[in-house]
Coordinates of C-alpha atoms and ligand atoms in Angstrom, one line a residue:
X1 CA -18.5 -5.9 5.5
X2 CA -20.3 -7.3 8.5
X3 CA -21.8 -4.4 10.8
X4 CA -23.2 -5.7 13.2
X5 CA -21.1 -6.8 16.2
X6 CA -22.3 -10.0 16.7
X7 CA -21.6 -10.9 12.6
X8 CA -17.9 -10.9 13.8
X9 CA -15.8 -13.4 14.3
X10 CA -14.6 -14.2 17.7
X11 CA -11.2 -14.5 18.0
X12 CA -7.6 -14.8 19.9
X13 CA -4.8 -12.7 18.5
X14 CA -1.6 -14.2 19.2
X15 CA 0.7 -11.1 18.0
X16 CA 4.2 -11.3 18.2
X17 CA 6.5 -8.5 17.9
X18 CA 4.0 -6.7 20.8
X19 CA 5.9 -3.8 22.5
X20 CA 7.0 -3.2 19.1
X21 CA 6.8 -0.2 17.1
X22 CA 4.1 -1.8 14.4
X23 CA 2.1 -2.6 17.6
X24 CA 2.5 0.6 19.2
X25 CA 1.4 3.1 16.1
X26 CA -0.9 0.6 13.9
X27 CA -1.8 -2.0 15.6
X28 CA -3.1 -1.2 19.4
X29 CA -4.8 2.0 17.5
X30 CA -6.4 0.0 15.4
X31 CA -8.3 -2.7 17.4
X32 CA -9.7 -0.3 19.9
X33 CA -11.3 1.7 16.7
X34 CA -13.3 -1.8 15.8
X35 CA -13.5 -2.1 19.1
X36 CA -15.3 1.5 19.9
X37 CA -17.3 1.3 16.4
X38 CA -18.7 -2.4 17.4
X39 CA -16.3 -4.4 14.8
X40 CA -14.9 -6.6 17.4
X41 CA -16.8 -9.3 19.2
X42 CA -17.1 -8.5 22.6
X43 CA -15.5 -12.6 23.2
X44 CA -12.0 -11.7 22.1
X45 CA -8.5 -11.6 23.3
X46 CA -4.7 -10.8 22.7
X47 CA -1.8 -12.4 23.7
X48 CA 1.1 -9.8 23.1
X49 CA 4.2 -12.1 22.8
X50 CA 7.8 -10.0 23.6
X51 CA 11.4 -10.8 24.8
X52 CA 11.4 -8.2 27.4
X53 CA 9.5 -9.3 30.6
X54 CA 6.3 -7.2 31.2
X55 CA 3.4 -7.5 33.3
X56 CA 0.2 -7.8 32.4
X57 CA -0.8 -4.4 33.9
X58 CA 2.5 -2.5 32.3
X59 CA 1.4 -4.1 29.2
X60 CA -2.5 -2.8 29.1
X61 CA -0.8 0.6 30.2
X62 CA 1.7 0.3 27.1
X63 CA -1.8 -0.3 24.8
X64 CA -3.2 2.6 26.5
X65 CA -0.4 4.8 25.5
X66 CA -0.4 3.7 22.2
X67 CA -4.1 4.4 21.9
X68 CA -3.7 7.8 23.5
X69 CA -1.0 8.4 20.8
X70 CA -1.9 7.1 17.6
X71 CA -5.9 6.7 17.8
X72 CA -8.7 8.6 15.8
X73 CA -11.2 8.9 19.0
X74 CA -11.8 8.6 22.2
X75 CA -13.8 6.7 24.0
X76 CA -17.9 6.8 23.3
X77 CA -20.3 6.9 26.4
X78 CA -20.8 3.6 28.1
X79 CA -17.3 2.1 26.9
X80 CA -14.8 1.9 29.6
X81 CA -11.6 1.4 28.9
X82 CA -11.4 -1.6 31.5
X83 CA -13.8 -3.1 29.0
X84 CA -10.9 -2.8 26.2
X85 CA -7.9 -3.3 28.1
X86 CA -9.1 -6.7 29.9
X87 CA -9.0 -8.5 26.9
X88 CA -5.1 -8.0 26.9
X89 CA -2.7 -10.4 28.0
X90 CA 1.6 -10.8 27.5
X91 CA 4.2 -13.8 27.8
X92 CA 7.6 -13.2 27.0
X93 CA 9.3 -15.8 25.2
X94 CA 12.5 -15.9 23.1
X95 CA 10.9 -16.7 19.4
X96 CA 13.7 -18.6 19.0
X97 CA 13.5 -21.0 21.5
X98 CA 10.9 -23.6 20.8
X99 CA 10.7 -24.5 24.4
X100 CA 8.6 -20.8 25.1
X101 CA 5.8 -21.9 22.9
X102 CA 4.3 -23.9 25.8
X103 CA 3.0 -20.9 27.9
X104 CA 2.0 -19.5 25.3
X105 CA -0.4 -22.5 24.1
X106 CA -1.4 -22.4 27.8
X107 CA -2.1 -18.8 27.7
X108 CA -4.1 -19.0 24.7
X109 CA -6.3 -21.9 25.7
X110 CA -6.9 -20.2 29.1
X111 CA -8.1 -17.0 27.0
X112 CA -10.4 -19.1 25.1
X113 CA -12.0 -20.8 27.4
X114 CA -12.6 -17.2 29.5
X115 CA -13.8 -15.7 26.7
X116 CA -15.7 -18.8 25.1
X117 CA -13.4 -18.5 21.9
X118 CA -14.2 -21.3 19.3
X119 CA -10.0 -21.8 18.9
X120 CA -10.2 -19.2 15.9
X121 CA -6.6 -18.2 16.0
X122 CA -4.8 -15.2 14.2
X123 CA -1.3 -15.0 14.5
X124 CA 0.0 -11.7 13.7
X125 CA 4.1 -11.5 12.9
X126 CA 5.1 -8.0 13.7
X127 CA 8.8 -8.9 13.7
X128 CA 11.8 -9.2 11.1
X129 CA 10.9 -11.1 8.0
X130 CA 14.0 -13.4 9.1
X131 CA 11.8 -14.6 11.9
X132 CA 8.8 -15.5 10.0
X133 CA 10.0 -19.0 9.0
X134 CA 11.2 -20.3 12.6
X135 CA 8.2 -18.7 14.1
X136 CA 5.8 -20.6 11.7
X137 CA 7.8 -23.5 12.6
X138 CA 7.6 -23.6 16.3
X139 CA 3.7 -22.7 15.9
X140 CA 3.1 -26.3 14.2
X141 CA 5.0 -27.9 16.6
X142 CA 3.7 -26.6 19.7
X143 CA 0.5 -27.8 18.7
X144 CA -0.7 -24.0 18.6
X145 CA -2.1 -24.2 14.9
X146 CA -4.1 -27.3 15.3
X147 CA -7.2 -25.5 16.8
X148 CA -11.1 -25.9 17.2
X149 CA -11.7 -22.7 14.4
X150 CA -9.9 -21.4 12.4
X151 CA -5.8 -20.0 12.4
X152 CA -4.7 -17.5 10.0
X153 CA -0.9 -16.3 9.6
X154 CA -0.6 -12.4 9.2
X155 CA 2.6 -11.1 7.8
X156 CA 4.4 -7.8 7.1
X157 CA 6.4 -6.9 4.2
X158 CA 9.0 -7.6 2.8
X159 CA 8.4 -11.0 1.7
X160 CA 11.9 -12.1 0.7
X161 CA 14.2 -9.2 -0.6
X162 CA 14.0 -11.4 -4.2
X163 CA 12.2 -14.0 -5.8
X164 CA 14.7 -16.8 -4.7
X165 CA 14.5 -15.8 -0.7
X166 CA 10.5 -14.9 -1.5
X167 CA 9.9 -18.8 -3.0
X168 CA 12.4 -20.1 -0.1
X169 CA 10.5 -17.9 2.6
X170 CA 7.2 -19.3 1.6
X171 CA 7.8 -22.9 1.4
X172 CA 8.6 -22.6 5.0
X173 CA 5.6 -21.1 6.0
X174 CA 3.5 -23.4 4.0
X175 CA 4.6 -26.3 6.0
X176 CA 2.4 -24.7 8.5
X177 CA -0.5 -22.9 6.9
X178 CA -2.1 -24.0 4.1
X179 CA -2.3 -20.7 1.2
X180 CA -5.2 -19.8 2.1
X181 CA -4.7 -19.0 5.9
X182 CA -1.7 -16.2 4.9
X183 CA -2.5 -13.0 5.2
X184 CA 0.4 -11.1 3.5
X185 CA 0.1 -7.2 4.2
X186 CA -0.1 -4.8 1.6
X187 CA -1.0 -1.8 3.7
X188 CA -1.6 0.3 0.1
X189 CA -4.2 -2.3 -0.3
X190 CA -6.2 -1.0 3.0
X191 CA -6.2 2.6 1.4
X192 CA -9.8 3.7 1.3
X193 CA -9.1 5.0 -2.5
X194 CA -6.9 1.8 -3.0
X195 CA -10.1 0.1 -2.3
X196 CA -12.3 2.4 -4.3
X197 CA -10.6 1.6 -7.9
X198 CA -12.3 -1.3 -8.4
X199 CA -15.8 1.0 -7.1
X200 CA -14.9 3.8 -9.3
X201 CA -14.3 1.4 -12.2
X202 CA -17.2 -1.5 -12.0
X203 CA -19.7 0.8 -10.9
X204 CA -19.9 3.8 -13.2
X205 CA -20.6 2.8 -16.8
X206 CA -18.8 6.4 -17.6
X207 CA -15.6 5.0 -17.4
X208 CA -15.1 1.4 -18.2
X209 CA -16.1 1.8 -21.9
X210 CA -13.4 4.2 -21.9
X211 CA -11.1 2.4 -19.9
X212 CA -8.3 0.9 -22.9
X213 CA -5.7 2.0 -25.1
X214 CA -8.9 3.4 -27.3
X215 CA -9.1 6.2 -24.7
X216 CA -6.7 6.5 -22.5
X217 CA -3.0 7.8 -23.5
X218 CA -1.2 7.1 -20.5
X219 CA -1.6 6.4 -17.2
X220 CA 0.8 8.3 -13.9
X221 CA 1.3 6.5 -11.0
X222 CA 3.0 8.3 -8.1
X223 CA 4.2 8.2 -4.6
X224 CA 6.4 10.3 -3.2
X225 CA 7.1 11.3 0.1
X226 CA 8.7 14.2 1.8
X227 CA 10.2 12.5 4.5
X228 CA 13.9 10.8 4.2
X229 CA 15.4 7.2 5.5
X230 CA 14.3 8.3 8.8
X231 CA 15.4 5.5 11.6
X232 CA 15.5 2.4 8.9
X233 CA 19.0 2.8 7.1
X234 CA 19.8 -0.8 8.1
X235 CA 16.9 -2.5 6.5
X236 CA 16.5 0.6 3.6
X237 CA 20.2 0.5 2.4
X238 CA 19.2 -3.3 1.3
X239 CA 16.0 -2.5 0.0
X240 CA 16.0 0.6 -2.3
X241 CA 13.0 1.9 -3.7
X242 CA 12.2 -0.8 -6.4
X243 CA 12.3 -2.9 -3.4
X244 CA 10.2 -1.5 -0.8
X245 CA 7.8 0.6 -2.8
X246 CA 7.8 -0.8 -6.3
X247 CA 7.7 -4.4 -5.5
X248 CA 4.8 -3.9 -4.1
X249 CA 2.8 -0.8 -3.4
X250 CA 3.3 0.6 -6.8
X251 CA 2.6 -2.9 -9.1
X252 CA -0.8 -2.9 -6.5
X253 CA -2.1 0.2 -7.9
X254 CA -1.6 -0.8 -11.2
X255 CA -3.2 -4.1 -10.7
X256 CA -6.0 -2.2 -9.5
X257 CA -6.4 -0.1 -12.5
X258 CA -5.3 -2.6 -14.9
X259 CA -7.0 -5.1 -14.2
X260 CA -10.5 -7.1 -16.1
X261 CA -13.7 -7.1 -14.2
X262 CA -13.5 -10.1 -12.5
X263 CA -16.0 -12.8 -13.0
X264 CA -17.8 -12.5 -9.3
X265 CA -16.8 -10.0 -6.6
X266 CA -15.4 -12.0 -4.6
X267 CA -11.6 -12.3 -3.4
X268 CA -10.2 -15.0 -5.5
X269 CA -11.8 -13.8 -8.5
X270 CA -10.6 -10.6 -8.0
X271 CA -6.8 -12.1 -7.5
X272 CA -7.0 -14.1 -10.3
X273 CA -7.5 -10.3 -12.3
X274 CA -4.9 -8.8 -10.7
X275 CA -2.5 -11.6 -11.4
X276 CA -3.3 -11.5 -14.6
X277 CA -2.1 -8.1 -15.3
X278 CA 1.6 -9.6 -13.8
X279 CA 1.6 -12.0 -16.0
X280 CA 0.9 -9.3 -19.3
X281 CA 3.4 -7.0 -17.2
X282 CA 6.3 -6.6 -19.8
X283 CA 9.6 -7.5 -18.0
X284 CA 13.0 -5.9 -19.1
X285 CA 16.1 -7.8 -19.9
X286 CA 18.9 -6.4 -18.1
X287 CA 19.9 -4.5 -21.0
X288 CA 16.7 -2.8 -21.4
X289 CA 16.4 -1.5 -18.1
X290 CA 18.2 1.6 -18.5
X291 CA 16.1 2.9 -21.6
X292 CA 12.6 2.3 -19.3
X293 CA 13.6 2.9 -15.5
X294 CA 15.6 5.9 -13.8
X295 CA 16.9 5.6 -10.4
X296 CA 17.9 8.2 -8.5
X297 CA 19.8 9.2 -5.2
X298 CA 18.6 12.4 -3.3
X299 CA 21.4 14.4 -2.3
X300 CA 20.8 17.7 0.0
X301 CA 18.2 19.8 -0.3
X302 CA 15.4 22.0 1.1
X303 CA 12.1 19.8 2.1
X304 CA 9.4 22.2 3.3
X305 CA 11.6 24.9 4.2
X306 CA 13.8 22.9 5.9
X307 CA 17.9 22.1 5.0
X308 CA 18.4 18.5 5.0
X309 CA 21.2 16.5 4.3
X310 CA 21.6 14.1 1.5
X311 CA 21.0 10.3 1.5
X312 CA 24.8 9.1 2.0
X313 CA 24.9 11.9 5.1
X314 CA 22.2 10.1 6.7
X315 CA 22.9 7.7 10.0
X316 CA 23.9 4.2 9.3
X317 CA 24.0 4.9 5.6
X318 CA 27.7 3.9 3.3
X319 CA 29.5 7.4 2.4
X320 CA 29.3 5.3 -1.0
X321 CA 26.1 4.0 -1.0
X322 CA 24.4 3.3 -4.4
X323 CA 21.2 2.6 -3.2
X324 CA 18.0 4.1 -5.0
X325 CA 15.9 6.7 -3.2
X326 CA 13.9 7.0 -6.0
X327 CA 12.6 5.2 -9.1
X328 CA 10.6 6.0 -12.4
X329 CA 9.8 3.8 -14.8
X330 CA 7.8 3.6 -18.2
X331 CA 6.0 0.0 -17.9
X332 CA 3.9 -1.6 -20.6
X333 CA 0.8 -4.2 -19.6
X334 CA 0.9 -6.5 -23.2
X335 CA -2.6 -7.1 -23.3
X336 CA -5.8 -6.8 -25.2
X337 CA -6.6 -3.7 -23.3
X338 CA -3.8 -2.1 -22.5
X339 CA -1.2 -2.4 -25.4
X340 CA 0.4 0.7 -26.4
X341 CA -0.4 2.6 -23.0
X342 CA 2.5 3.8 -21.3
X343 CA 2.5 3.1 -17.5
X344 CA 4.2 5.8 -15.9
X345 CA 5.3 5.2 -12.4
X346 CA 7.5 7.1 -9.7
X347 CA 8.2 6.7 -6.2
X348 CA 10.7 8.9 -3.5
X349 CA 12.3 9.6 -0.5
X350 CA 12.5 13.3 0.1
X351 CA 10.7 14.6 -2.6
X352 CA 9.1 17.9 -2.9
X353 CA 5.4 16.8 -1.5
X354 CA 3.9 13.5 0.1
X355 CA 1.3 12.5 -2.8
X356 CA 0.0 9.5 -3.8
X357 CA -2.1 9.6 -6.8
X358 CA -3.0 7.8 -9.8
X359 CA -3.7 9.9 -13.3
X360 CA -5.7 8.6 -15.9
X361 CA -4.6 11.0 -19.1
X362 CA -7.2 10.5 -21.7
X363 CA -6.2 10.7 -25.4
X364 CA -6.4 14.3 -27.5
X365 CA -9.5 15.6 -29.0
X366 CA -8.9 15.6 -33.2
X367 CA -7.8 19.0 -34.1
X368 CA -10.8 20.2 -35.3
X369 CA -13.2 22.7 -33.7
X370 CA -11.5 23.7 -30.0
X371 CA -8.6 22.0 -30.8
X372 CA -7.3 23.7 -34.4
X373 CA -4.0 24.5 -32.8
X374 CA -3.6 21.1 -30.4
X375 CA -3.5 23.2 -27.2
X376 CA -6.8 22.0 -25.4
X377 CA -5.9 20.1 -21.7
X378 CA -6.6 16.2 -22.4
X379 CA -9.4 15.1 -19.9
X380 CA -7.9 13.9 -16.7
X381 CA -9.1 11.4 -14.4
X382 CA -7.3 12.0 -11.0
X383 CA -7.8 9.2 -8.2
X384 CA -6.2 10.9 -4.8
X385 CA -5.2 8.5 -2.7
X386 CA -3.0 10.2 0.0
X387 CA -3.4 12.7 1.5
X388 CA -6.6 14.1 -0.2
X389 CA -8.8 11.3 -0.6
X390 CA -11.0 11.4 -4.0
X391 CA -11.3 12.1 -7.8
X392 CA -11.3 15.0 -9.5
X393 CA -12.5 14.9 -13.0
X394 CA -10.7 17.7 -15.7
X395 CA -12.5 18.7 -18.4
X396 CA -13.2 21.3 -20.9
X397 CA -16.0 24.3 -21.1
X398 CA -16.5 27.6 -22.4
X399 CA -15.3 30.2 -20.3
X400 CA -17.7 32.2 -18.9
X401 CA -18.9 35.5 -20.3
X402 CA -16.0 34.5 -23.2
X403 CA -17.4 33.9 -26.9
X404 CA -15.3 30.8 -27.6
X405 CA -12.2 30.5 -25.0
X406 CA -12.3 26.8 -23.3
X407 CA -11.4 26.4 -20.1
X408 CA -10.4 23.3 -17.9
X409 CA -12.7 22.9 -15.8
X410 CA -12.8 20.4 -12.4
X411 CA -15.6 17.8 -10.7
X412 CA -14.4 16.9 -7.6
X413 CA -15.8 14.8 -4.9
X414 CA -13.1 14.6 -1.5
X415 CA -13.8 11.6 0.3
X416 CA -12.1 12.9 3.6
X417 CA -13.0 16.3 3.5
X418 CA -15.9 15.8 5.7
X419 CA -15.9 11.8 7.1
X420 CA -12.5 10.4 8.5
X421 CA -11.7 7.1 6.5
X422 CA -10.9 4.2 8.7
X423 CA -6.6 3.5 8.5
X424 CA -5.1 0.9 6.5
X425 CA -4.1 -1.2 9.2
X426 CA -8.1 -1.1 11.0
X427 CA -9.5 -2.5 7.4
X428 CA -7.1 -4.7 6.8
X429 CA -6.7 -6.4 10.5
X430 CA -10.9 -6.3 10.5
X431 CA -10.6 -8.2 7.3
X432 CA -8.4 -10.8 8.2
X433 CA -10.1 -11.2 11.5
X434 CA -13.5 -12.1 9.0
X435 CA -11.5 -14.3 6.7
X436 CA -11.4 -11.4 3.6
X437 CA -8.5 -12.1 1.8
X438 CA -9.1 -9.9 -1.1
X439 CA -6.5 -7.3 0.3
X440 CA -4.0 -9.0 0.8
X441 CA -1.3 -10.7 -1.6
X442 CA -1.2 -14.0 -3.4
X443 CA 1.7 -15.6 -3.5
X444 CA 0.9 -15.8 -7.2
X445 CA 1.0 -11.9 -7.2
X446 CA 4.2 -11.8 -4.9
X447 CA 6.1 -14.2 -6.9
X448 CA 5.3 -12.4 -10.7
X449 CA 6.1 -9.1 -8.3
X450 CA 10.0 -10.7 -7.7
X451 CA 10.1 -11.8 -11.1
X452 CA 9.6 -8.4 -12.9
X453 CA 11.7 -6.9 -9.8
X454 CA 15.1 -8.9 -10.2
X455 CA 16.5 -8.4 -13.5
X456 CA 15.7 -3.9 -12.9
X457 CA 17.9 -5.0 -9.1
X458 CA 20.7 -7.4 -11.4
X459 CA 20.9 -4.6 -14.0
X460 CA 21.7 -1.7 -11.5
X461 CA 23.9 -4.0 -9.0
X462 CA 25.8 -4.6 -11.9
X463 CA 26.6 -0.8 -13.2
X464 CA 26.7 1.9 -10.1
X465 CA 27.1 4.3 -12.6
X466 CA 22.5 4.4 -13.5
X467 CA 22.4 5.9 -10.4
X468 CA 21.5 9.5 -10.8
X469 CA 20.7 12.2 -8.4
X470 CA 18.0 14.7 -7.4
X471 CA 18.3 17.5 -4.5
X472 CA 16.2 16.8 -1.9
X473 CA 13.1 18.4 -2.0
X474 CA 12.3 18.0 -5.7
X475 CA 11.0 15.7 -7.9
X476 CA 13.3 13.8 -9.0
X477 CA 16.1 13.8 -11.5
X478 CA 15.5 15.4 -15.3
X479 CA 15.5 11.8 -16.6
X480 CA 12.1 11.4 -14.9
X481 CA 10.9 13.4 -17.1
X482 CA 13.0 12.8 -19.7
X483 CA 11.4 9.3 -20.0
X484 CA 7.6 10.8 -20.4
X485 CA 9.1 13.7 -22.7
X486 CA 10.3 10.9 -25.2
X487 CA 6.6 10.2 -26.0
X488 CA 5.5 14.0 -25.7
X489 CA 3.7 13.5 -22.2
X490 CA 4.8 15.0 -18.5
X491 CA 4.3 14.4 -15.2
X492 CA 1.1 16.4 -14.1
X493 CA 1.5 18.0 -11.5
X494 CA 0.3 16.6 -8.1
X495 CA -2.5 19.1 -5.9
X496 CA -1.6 20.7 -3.7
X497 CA -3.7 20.3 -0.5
X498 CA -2.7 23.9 0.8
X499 CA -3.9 25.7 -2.4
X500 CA -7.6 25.9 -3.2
X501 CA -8.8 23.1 -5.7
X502 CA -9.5 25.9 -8.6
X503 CA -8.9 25.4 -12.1
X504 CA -6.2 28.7 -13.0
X505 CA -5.8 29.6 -16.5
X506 CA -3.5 27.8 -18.5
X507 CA -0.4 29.1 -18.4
X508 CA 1.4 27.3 -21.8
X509 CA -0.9 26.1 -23.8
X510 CA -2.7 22.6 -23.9
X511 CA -1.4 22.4 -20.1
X512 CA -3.1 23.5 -17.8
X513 CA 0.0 24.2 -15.3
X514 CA 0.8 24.7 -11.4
X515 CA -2.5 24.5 -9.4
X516 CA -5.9 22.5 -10.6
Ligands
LIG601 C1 6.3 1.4 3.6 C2 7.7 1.6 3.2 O1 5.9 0.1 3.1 O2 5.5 2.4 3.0 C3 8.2 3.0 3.7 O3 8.5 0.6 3.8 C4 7.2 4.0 3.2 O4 9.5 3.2 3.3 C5 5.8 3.7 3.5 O5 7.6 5.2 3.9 C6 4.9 4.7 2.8 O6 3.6 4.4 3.3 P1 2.5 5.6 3.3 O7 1.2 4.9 3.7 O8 2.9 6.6 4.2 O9 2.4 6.1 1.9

């Protein structure tokens, strides 16, 4: 990553969707943090594009709020906040109507030539996936892609809701941006720990000699959050879990961990990888689904001391809905390297704790020496991606002062405990902004994605009756665990950022139980 402000590209961000509520908490936040740490060139601009009629100054005050609201820092000496906001402009147009497109060509070229912008162009879709094809559309033909730079096409999840609208969706964008101009946001992607597998893995030779179905038992995936539907029932009662974490966030960690060093570290080499673990990604037949993946309902519950109501009480949610609020799944990757390893994966709406953390469960020492009677704690690998940031490393020592009790014991290193990671959303736009696609998704990846996502979606539209349910506030239904009891694993339990990171003593044997 360039560091230096004038390594940076300059640039006009033509970001639609402006007074939105992606602009508002991500976005806004986001620029003026590259733009305080010296990751912006000084010659840029935005062009917020909205429906509602706002002038320019109501519209730097809006940015101001948002910064205010949703930003890390402040401002640092010498920076004024004139200095930010002037770079901010706004035309309201109806996206629809391709007669609006002109002022905002006009308005763009007049920021470039202000600012002495070589035509690099990022447009930024902060809207309704249903928008992204016409908007593409109108860009071509308003002339506002053919530019002196570059353009690049940022877009937001979902991409399609399955693989027919996903393959549909992207033909229309790519009649105006070529592959490798679309930025297609994964914010998991932009997690600092996300970002860190690939660290953790190709730069310690600890673990990649160990990292196969040699060594490694299983491997837990989980993110679950606390809070519920929250102000999204119309888009969430289509989408589910398998579709709006699954699809994506969840197969992106495994690809992360799955995957082979790539050949160069560089972005498409590194998509290639992660593609390749799609492609080995075993995909159910409808009739298999129910024996690998549990999906769940939450009904009501207690959440952090708090009563809440179930999912079908929520606003703008069916009294009969059978969408998922939670899936599990035991998933195999049929390769070389991983055959044989259970993938264990779980995502949830109001679930006991937010978490989102990757386990890498070594296999058993032989039951010889420590482990006559099979009861010493398997070494853990624990990457902590949210809220804790890190890795904490279980293993096994002598007690001390004892003649031969083992105990787990921990390594931990927290990557937030003392720096602030940069958010998703500052990486990722700083990235695009710098032409780094390796954070973003393929359409390769987002296709395989569909591919192993439809027939789980056919099997449960088809028979309501899968759909379990779990009280809010817990983990899950008992088929969760069912499905990792079958092969004589469980769920390890997820730290807990409240207690102190200490090993206790094992409370059943060969698990070491409650708090690490
Ligand atoms: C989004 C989903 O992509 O990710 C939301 O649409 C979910 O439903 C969110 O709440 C979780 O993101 P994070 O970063 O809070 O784990």
């Amino acid at each position: 990553m360039p560091e230096r402000e004038q390594d940076q590209n300059p640039f006009v961000l033509v970001l639609f969707g402006a007074t939105g509520d992606l602009a508002k908490r991500k976005l806004f936040p986001a620029l003026y943090e590259l733009f305080i740490a010296g990751l912006l060139n000084r010659r840029f601009a935005v062009v917020g594009i909205g429906r509602s009629p706002i002038s320019r100054p109501d519209f730097q005050a809006g940015v101001r709020r948002s910064v205010t609201n949703f930003s890390r820092h402040s401002l640092r000496d010498g920076q004024s906040w004139t200095d930010f906001a002037d770079h901010f402009d706004f035309v309201s147009i109806d996206v629809n109507d391709p007669g609006g497109y002109g002022a905002v060509r006009e308005l763009v070229e007049a920021k470039e030539r202000e600012w002495e912008i070589p035509g690099n162009r990022l447009f930024y879709l902060a809207m309704p996936p249903d928008l992204f094809g016409t908007v593409s559309a109108h860009l071509k033909k308003s002339g506002l892609t053919e530019t002196g730079g570059w353009k690049r096409l940022v877009i937001e999840k979902p991409f399609g809701h399955d693989h027919a609208s996903a393959k549909q969706l992207n033909e229309q964008i790519q009649q105006s941006f070529v592959e490798d101009e679309i930025y297609r946001i994964d914010h998991y992607l932009g997690k600092e720990m996300v970002q860190n597998i690939e660290v953790i893995r190709f730069a310690n030779s600890l673990f990649e000699p160990l990292w196969n179905n040699r060594y490694i038992a299983n491997i837990q995936v989980t993110a679950s959050e606390t809070v519920g539907v929250e102000e999204r029932a119309a888009y969430y009662e289509r989408a589910g879990a398998l579709r709006d974490m699954v699809q994506n966030h969840i197969l992106q960690m495994m690809m992360m961990v799955a995957m082979e060093p790539p050949s160069r570290l560089d972005m498409e080499a590194i998509r290639d990888e992660k593609v390749k673990v799609l492609r080995s990604l075993r995909r159910f037949s409808e009739d298999e689904v129910n024996r690998y993946v549990v999906r769940g309902q939450y009904t009501a519950g207690t959440v952090l001391g708090q009563a809440v109501p179930g999912y079908r009480e929520e606003r703008n949610v069916a009294p009969d809905s059978a969408t998922e609020t939670f899936v599990a799944a035991k998933l195999f990757v049929d390769n070389f390297r991983w055959a044989g390893v259970p993938f264990f994966i779980r995502t949830g709406k109001r679930m006991a704790q937010k978490v989102t953390e990757i386990v890498i469960q070594f296999k058993e020492m032989p039951n010889i020496y420590f482990n006559k009677n099979g009861d010493l704690s398997p070494n853990l690998l624990i990457i902590r991606i949210n809220p804790t940031e890190g890795m904490y490393l279980l293993m096994n020592a002598k007690k001390p002062g004892a003649d031969s009790e083992v105990i787990p014991v921990a390594m931990e290193f927290c990557n937030n405990c003392e720096i602030e990671s940069p958010e998703a959303y500052e990486r990722l736009l700083h990235e695009a902004i710098q032409g780094d696609s390796t954070f973003f998704t393929r359409w390769d990846e987002v296709s395989l994605a569909w591919q192993f996502a439809d027939p789980i979606r056919r099997a449960w539209d088809r028979d309501a009756s899968l759909l379990l349910t779990y009280p809010a506030g817990s983990w899950g239904p008992a088929a969760a665990d069912q499905l990792l009891a079958q092969d004589g694993a469980h769920w390890w339990p997820v730290y807990d950022p409240k207690s102190r990171p200490v090993v206790q003593p094992i409370e059943r044997p060969g698990i070491f139980a409650g708090r690490y």
